[in-house]
Tab-separated table of C-alpha atoms in Angstrom:
chain	number	residue	atom	x	y	z
H	23	MET	CA	9.367	-90.107	72.234
H	24	SER	CA	8.238	-86.504	71.460
H	25	GLU	CA	10.351	-83.387	72.816
H	26	SER	CA	7.438	-82.286	75.192
H	27	ARG	CA	7.380	-86.288	76.630
H	28	ARG	CA	11.207	-86.433	76.917
H	29	GLU	CA	11.144	-83.168	78.832
H	30	PHE	CA	8.453	-84.495	81.234
H	31	TRP	CA	10.280	-87.358	81.976
H	32	ASN	CA	13.494	-85.587	82.471
H	33	GLY	CA	11.772	-83.641	84.980
H	34	VAL	CA	10.353	-86.727	86.708
H	35	ARG	CA	14.112	-88.180	87.005
H	36	ALA	CA	15.621	-84.562	88.328
H	37	GLU	CA	12.953	-84.759	91.133
H	38	PHE	CA	13.299	-88.487	92.037
H	39	PRO	CA	16.051	-88.213	94.699
H	40	LEU	CA	13.798	-85.358	96.229
H	41	LEU	CA	10.575	-87.797	96.242
H	42	ILE	CA	12.667	-90.446	98.350
H	43	GLY	CA	13.116	-87.683	100.846
H	44	VAL	CA	9.373	-86.290	100.740
H	45	PHE	CA	7.715	-89.845	101.078
H	46	PRO	CA	8.556	-90.256	104.571
H	47	PHE	CA	7.151	-86.739	105.121
H	48	GLY	CA	4.147	-87.747	103.592
H	49	MET	CA	3.531	-90.407	105.825
H	50	ILE	CA	4.143	-88.713	109.233
H	51	TYR	CA	2.068	-85.854	108.184
H	52	GLY	CA	-0.875	-88.398	107.217
H	53	ALA	CA	-0.432	-89.867	110.724
H	54	LEU	CA	0.086	-86.562	112.960
H	55	ALA	CA	-2.987	-85.175	111.180
H	56	LEU	CA	-5.182	-88.123	112.081
H	57	ASP	CA	-3.682	-87.853	115.610
H	58	ALA	CA	-4.434	-84.111	115.680
H	59	GLY	CA	-7.741	-85.042	115.248
H	60	LEU	CA	-8.791	-84.612	111.532
H	61	SER	CA	-10.765	-86.737	109.838
H	62	ALA	CA	-9.153	-89.311	107.459
H	63	LEU	CA	-10.843	-87.723	104.376
H	64	ALA	CA	-9.851	-84.091	105.663
H	65	SER	CA	-5.980	-85.077	106.181
H	66	GLN	CA	-6.046	-86.655	102.804
H	67	MET	CA	-7.693	-83.583	100.991
H	68	MET	CA	-5.457	-81.210	102.527
H	69	SER	CA	-2.852	-82.696	100.929
H	70	SER	CA	-4.286	-81.823	97.553
H	71	ILE	CA	-6.365	-78.564	98.493
H	72	VAL	CA	-3.331	-76.795	100.312
H	73	PHE	CA	-0.901	-79.158	98.848
H	74	ALA	CA	2.184	-77.587	100.780
H	75	GLY	CA	3.973	-79.517	103.222
H	76	SER	CA	5.236	-77.631	106.340
H	77	SER	CA	1.988	-75.583	106.344
H	78	GLN	CA	-0.105	-78.614	106.565
H	79	PHE	CA	1.991	-79.678	109.888
H	80	ILE	CA	1.469	-76.679	111.042
H	81	THR	CA	-2.471	-76.639	110.425
H	82	ALA	CA	-2.424	-80.068	112.270
H	83	GLN	CA	-0.543	-78.474	115.145
H	84	LEU	CA	-2.960	-75.822	115.385
H	85	VAL	CA	-6.081	-78.159	115.184
H	86	LYS	CA	-5.084	-79.806	117.998
H	87	ASP	CA	-4.433	-76.670	119.679
H	88	ALA	CA	-8.027	-75.834	118.870
H	89	ALA	CA	-7.121	-72.729	117.461
H	90	PRO	CA	-9.556	-70.340	115.644
H	91	GLY	CA	-9.941	-70.602	111.975
H	92	PHE	CA	-8.914	-67.480	111.135
H	93	VAL	CA	-5.794	-67.753	112.985
H	94	VAL	CA	-4.929	-71.166	110.805
H	95	VAL	CA	-5.782	-69.192	107.538
H	96	VAL	CA	-3.824	-66.331	108.316
H	97	THR	CA	-0.847	-68.900	109.729
H	98	ILE	CA	-1.190	-70.505	106.515
H	99	ALA	CA	-0.605	-67.551	104.466
H	100	VAL	CA	2.400	-66.554	106.541
H	101	VAL	CA	3.916	-69.983	105.968
H	102	ASN	CA	3.391	-70.000	102.359
H	103	LEU	CA	4.122	-66.300	101.633
H	104	ARG	CA	7.882	-67.611	100.699
H	105	HIS	CA	6.320	-69.029	97.232
H	106	MET	CA	6.225	-65.424	96.281
H	107	LEU	CA	9.902	-65.773	95.921
H	108	TYR	CA	9.323	-68.750	93.492
H	109	SER	CA	6.661	-67.494	91.610
H	110	ALA	CA	8.731	-64.182	90.736
H	111	SER	CA	11.870	-66.035	90.216
H	112	LEU	CA	10.302	-68.428	87.801
H	113	ALA	CA	7.653	-65.794	86.133
H	114	PRO	CA	10.035	-64.494	83.189
H	115	TYR	CA	10.592	-68.001	81.930
H	116	LEU	CA	6.778	-69.014	81.661
H	117	LYS	CA	5.759	-65.409	80.737
H	118	HIS	CA	4.919	-66.952	77.114
H	119	LEU	CA	2.938	-69.604	78.350
H	120	SER	CA	-1.118	-69.494	78.343
H	121	LEU	CA	-3.360	-69.078	81.075
H	122	GLN	CA	-4.068	-72.499	81.834
H	123	TRP	CA	-0.470	-73.778	81.861
H	124	LYS	CA	0.433	-70.651	84.253
H	125	VAL	CA	-2.529	-71.862	86.629
H	126	LEU	CA	-1.405	-75.577	86.686
H	127	LEU	CA	2.228	-75.053	87.095
H	128	SER	CA	1.482	-72.497	89.879
H	129	TYR	CA	-0.619	-74.858	91.723
H	130	LEU	CA	2.402	-77.342	91.575
H	131	LEU	CA	5.058	-75.142	92.401
H	132	THR	CA	6.335	-76.253	95.751
H	133	ASP	CA	9.754	-76.033	97.261
H	134	GLU	CA	10.809	-79.250	95.820
H	135	ALA	CA	9.538	-78.738	92.350
H	136	TYR	CA	11.256	-74.904	92.222
H	137	ALA	CA	14.632	-76.034	93.355
H	138	PRO	CA	15.565	-78.452	89.912
H	139	SER	CA	13.486	-76.701	87.867
H	140	ILE	CA	15.074	-72.993	88.533
H	141	LEU	CA	18.551	-74.701	88.137
H	142	LYS	CA	17.399	-76.095	84.712
H	143	TYR	CA	16.167	-72.817	83.473
H	144	GLU	CA	19.207	-70.744	84.531
H	145	ALA	CA	21.418	-72.922	82.919
H	146	GLU	CA	19.583	-73.257	79.585
H	147	GLY	CA	17.149	-70.463	79.569
H	148	THR	CA	13.321	-71.302	77.989
H	149	LYS	CA	13.372	-73.449	75.304
H	150	PRO	CA	9.802	-74.731	73.838
H	151	PHE	CA	9.118	-77.305	76.026
H	152	SER	CA	11.286	-76.539	79.128
H	153	HIS	CA	7.642	-76.204	80.844
H	154	TRP	CA	6.936	-79.836	80.455
H	155	PHE	CA	10.223	-80.122	82.733
H	156	LEU	CA	8.498	-78.182	85.583
H	157	LEU	CA	5.447	-80.200	84.821
H	158	GLY	CA	7.113	-83.452	85.235
H	159	ALA	CA	9.100	-82.127	88.610
H	160	GLY	CA	5.963	-80.953	90.213
H	161	PHE	CA	3.241	-83.509	88.909
H	162	SER	CA	5.887	-86.371	90.293
H	163	LEU	CA	6.236	-84.739	94.014
H	164	TRP	CA	2.072	-84.243	93.844
H	165	SER	CA	1.545	-88.150	93.183
H	166	THR	CA	4.250	-89.076	95.652
H	167	TRP	CA	2.573	-86.398	98.325
H	168	GLN	CA	-0.720	-87.847	97.839
H	169	VAL	CA	0.273	-91.453	98.146
H	170	SER	CA	2.361	-91.094	101.223
H	171	THR	CA	-0.223	-89.085	102.741
H	172	ALA	CA	-2.623	-91.928	102.223
H	173	LEU	CA	-0.003	-94.429	103.763
H	174	GLY	CA	0.558	-92.340	106.652
H	175	VAL	CA	-3.417	-92.126	107.445
H	176	PHE	CA	-4.101	-95.697	106.584
H	177	LEU	CA	-0.913	-96.675	109.060
H	178	GLY	CA	-1.443	-93.949	111.600
H	179	ALA	CA	-4.586	-95.922	112.986
H	180	GLU	CA	-2.106	-98.639	113.788
H	181	ILE	CA	0.279	-96.736	115.851
H	182	PRO	CA	-0.222	-97.378	119.659
H	183	ASP	CA	-1.676	-94.733	121.862
H	184	ASP	CA	1.170	-94.211	124.400
H	185	LEU	CA	3.725	-93.272	121.909
H	186	PRO	CA	4.266	-89.520	122.324
H	187	LEU	CA	3.755	-88.721	118.434
H	188	ASP	CA	2.544	-85.151	119.050
H	189	PHE	CA	6.422	-84.409	119.710
H	190	ALA	CA	7.013	-85.667	116.047
H	191	LEU	CA	5.611	-82.055	115.104
H	192	PRO	CA	8.042	-79.994	116.936
H	193	ILE	CA	11.012	-82.308	116.297
H	194	THR	CA	10.057	-82.096	112.469
H	195	PHE	CA	10.194	-78.479	112.708
H	196	ILE	CA	13.719	-78.432	114.515
H	197	ALA	CA	14.739	-80.605	111.614
H	198	MET	CA	13.615	-78.326	109.192
H	199	VAL	CA	14.929	-74.755	110.804
H	200	VAL	CA	18.213	-75.776	112.291
H	201	PRO	CA	19.542	-76.201	108.838
H	202	VAL	CA	18.986	-72.939	107.618
H	203	LEU	CA	20.595	-71.157	110.507
H	204	LYS	CA	23.758	-70.371	108.577
H	205	LYS	CA	24.165	-66.758	109.229
H	206	MET	CA	23.782	-64.494	112.099
H	207	PRO	CA	20.243	-62.559	111.031
H	208	MET	CA	18.819	-66.279	110.459
H	209	VAL	CA	19.495	-67.118	113.930
H	210	ALA	CA	18.540	-63.782	115.129
H	211	ALA	CA	15.389	-64.148	113.575
H	212	ALA	CA	14.418	-67.124	115.359
H	213	LEU	CA	15.740	-66.817	118.608
H	214	SER	CA	13.547	-63.401	118.758
H	215	ALA	CA	10.364	-65.090	117.242
H	216	GLY	CA	10.638	-67.966	120.000
H	217	LEU	CA	11.327	-65.754	122.755
H	218	THR	CA	8.432	-63.834	121.519
H	219	ALA	CA	6.180	-66.678	121.321
H	220	LEU	CA	6.857	-67.572	125.018
H	221	LEU	CA	5.915	-64.151	126.100
H	222	ALA	CA	2.926	-63.933	124.004
H	223	ILE	CA	1.865	-67.136	124.880
H	224	HIS	CA	-1.293	-65.967	126.789
H	225	LEU	CA	-2.537	-63.932	123.926
H	226	PRO	CA	-5.920	-65.251	123.035
H	227	PHE	CA	-6.458	-67.018	119.539
H	228	LYS	CA	-2.993	-68.008	119.283
H	229	LEU	CA	-2.468	-64.415	118.060
H	230	GLY	CA	1.007	-64.820	120.014
H	231	LEU	CA	2.268	-67.316	117.062
H	232	ILE	CA	1.314	-64.237	114.570
H	233	LEU	CA	2.954	-61.551	116.370
H	234	ALA	CA	5.914	-63.900	116.967
H	235	ALA	CA	6.611	-64.594	113.466
H	236	PHE	CA	6.163	-61.023	112.502
H	237	VAL	CA	8.982	-59.912	115.122
H	238	GLY	CA	11.222	-62.567	113.952
H	239	ILE	CA	10.635	-61.492	110.446
H	240	VAL	CA	11.640	-58.137	110.952
H	241	VAL	CA	14.619	-58.435	113.237
H	242	GLY	CA	15.999	-60.870	110.924
H	243	THR	CA	15.255	-58.623	107.798
H	244	LEU	CA	16.718	-55.393	109.530
H	245	LEU	CA	19.716	-57.047	110.639
H	246	ASP	CA	20.164	-58.418	106.978
H	247	ASN	CA	19.818	-54.642	105.990
H	248	LEU	CA	22.347	-53.443	108.402
H	249	LYS	CA	25.087	-56.015	107.002
H	250	PRO	CA	26.580	-54.052	103.813
H	251	GLN	CA	27.542	-51.313	106.006
H	252	GLN	CA	28.712	-53.122	109.321
H	253	GLY	CA	30.037	-56.178	107.737
H	254	SER	CA	29.619	-57.881	111.139
H	255	ALA	CA	26.321	-56.698	112.501
L	21	MET	CA	-13.429	-74.247	113.286
L	22	ASN	CA	-14.633	-75.378	110.266
L	23	ILE	CA	-11.582	-77.610	108.782
L	24	TRP	CA	-13.130	-77.653	105.699
L	25	LEU	CA	-13.476	-73.709	105.175
L	26	VAL	CA	-9.843	-73.419	106.786
L	27	MET	CA	-8.500	-75.783	103.986
L	28	LEU	CA	-10.376	-74.147	101.449
L	29	PHE	CA	-9.092	-70.962	102.333
L	30	GLY	CA	-5.815	-71.772	102.987
L	31	GLY	CA	-5.522	-73.221	99.688
L	32	LEU	CA	-6.849	-70.502	97.588
L	33	ILE	CA	-4.463	-68.379	99.484
L	34	THR	CA	-1.576	-70.759	99.062
L	35	PHE	CA	-2.362	-71.128	95.374
L	36	GLY	CA	-2.729	-67.458	95.218
L	37	ILE	CA	0.421	-66.927	96.378
L	38	ARG	CA	2.309	-69.148	93.994
L	39	PHE	CA	0.472	-67.997	91.035
L	40	SER	CA	0.803	-64.109	91.733
L	41	LEU	CA	3.792	-62.841	90.155
L	42	ILE	CA	3.640	-65.811	87.234
L	43	TYR	CA	0.337	-63.882	86.569
L	44	LEU	CA	1.633	-60.342	87.058
L	45	PHE	CA	5.150	-60.673	85.430
L	46	GLY	CA	5.985	-57.619	83.875
L	47	ARG	CA	3.278	-55.408	85.688
L	48	ILE	CA	4.750	-55.068	88.996
L	49	GLU	CA	7.880	-55.381	90.605
L	50	VAL	CA	8.648	-56.951	94.048
L	51	PRO	CA	10.624	-54.617	96.447
L	52	GLU	CA	14.086	-55.646	97.723
L	53	THR	CA	13.397	-55.450	101.227
L	54	MET	CA	10.073	-57.891	100.910
L	55	ARG	CA	12.156	-60.098	98.652
L	56	ARG	CA	14.708	-60.376	101.456
L	57	ALA	CA	11.618	-60.492	104.151
L	58	LEU	CA	10.544	-63.513	102.750
L	59	HIS	CA	13.493	-65.716	103.219
L	60	TYR	CA	13.093	-65.204	107.170
L	61	VAL	CA	9.382	-66.286	107.080
L	62	PRO	CA	10.071	-70.156	107.695
L	63	PRO	CA	12.731	-70.071	110.863
L	64	ALA	CA	10.583	-67.266	112.409
L	65	VAL	CA	7.197	-69.141	112.402
L	66	LEU	CA	8.668	-72.538	113.184
L	67	SER	CA	10.890	-71.111	116.028
L	68	ALA	CA	7.469	-69.559	117.138
L	69	ILE	CA	5.704	-73.155	117.493
L	70	ILE	CA	8.986	-74.812	118.596
L	71	PHE	CA	10.077	-72.687	121.761
L	72	PRO	CA	6.500	-73.059	123.496
L	73	GLU	CA	6.366	-76.996	122.598
L	74	LEU	CA	9.842	-77.358	124.637
L	75	LEU	CA	10.006	-74.920	127.030
L	76	LEU	CA	6.478	-74.680	128.419
L	77	ARG	CA	4.559	-77.190	130.706
L	78	ASP	CA	1.079	-76.628	131.640
L	79	GLY	CA	1.523	-72.950	130.312
L	80	ALA	CA	4.270	-71.942	132.701
L	81	LEU	CA	8.400	-72.278	132.005
L	82	ASP	CA	10.027	-75.152	132.950
L	83	LEU	CA	13.932	-75.248	132.620
L	84	THR	CA	14.590	-78.202	134.685
L	85	PHE	CA	16.279	-81.491	133.929
L	86	THR	CA	12.580	-83.187	134.389
L	87	ASN	CA	11.364	-81.428	131.388
L	88	THR	CA	12.085	-84.434	129.097
L	89	ARG	CA	10.883	-82.422	125.780
L	90	LEU	CA	13.340	-79.833	126.353
L	91	LEU	CA	15.959	-82.366	126.629
L	92	ALA	CA	14.877	-84.243	123.634
L	93	GLY	CA	14.450	-81.239	121.847
L	94	VAL	CA	18.094	-80.182	122.476
L	95	ILE	CA	19.127	-83.727	121.681
L	96	ALA	CA	17.198	-83.107	118.125
L	97	ILE	CA	18.968	-79.844	117.731
L	98	VAL	CA	22.191	-80.925	117.852
L	99	THR	CA	21.669	-83.723	115.709
L	100	ALA	CA	19.939	-81.675	113.402
L	101	TRP	CA	23.146	-78.952	113.187
L	102	PHE	CA	25.774	-81.829	112.654
L	103	THR	CA	24.044	-83.846	110.314
L	104	ARG	CA	21.682	-81.700	108.491
L	105	ASN	CA	19.698	-84.699	108.179
L	106	THR	CA	15.969	-84.180	108.795
L	107	LEU	CA	14.927	-87.887	108.865
L	108	LEU	CA	17.740	-88.831	111.226
L	109	THR	CA	16.734	-85.783	113.424
L	110	ILE	CA	13.321	-86.849	113.812
L	111	LEU	CA	14.097	-90.476	114.835
L	112	ILE	CA	16.995	-89.338	117.270
L	113	GLY	CA	14.599	-86.682	118.727
L	114	MET	CA	11.638	-89.292	119.287
L	115	ALA	CA	13.817	-92.307	120.388
L	116	ALA	CA	15.286	-89.458	123.025
L	117	LEU	CA	11.956	-88.903	124.351
L	118	LEU	CA	10.903	-92.528	124.377
L	119	LEU	CA	14.162	-93.241	126.423
L	120	LEU	CA	14.132	-90.097	128.892
L	121	GLN	CA	10.315	-90.861	129.855
L	122	TRP	CA	11.342	-94.038	130.735
L	123	LEU	CA	14.468	-93.491	132.740
């Protein structure tokens, strides 16, 4: 087996445990998007055009709430801003690659593809075929996301109407946010954003969501900046 | 709202964010404060969605025990806190809501 192909499969193997976790989420997304009123085609295409799990869930929620398009786009941008961190962190390892490779790997750069790849790069540095590892991790995740979305869209129509399926969205968000609330600034960011969202609920165009996110980010960052001087801010 | 335009712009922006620093490497530096701030994006955005979903009913604050979504949400938060298992949290949260609605 060629070196490139071996690295590709190493990436797939490293990604495998994450794929098991991602699969049910893809199915839940597919079913929820359909439930929120997106067509089957739009639900499926969002998984390949946007290809970013949490922002797809949020888009489904906002479509259901009939938020205006520009608010949805701004929210997608805010939610996916964290990918800039991954982009910054992988950039030194990818700098020698051609533009085509950079474009392809950027498209595939999700939380789940980043995690095993940065560990490998940090352990081994850049080797001639390392980027095939990232491709293997990213592509296996992409394929899994497309297939699981399709299955969710397919099965979604079978789910009885009286199931409170819309509640699965906030529950999914709870499952995503609670595990990161390990330090005080994180908790403060979550609480201040949540309270602002309640206070600003009557703002038009769902702008309260963007305002609340902004307040949470500022509060978290300010407290984070206080920490070094005060220890227990 | 045109969902296809939303997806097109949302997708382009998402790609642009992922591509940005891979492309610009060596040309610009991300300020430390910005780097820190990015960590707070997920909890802030998600909480901003969760709170109204659990606490508001028909646009008004509902902190009573008849608010089944709030109770089920609290059960989900406790489950997530102790298990750190996303799938289990979703299953228990949904089961709790169904059960509470029956009672």
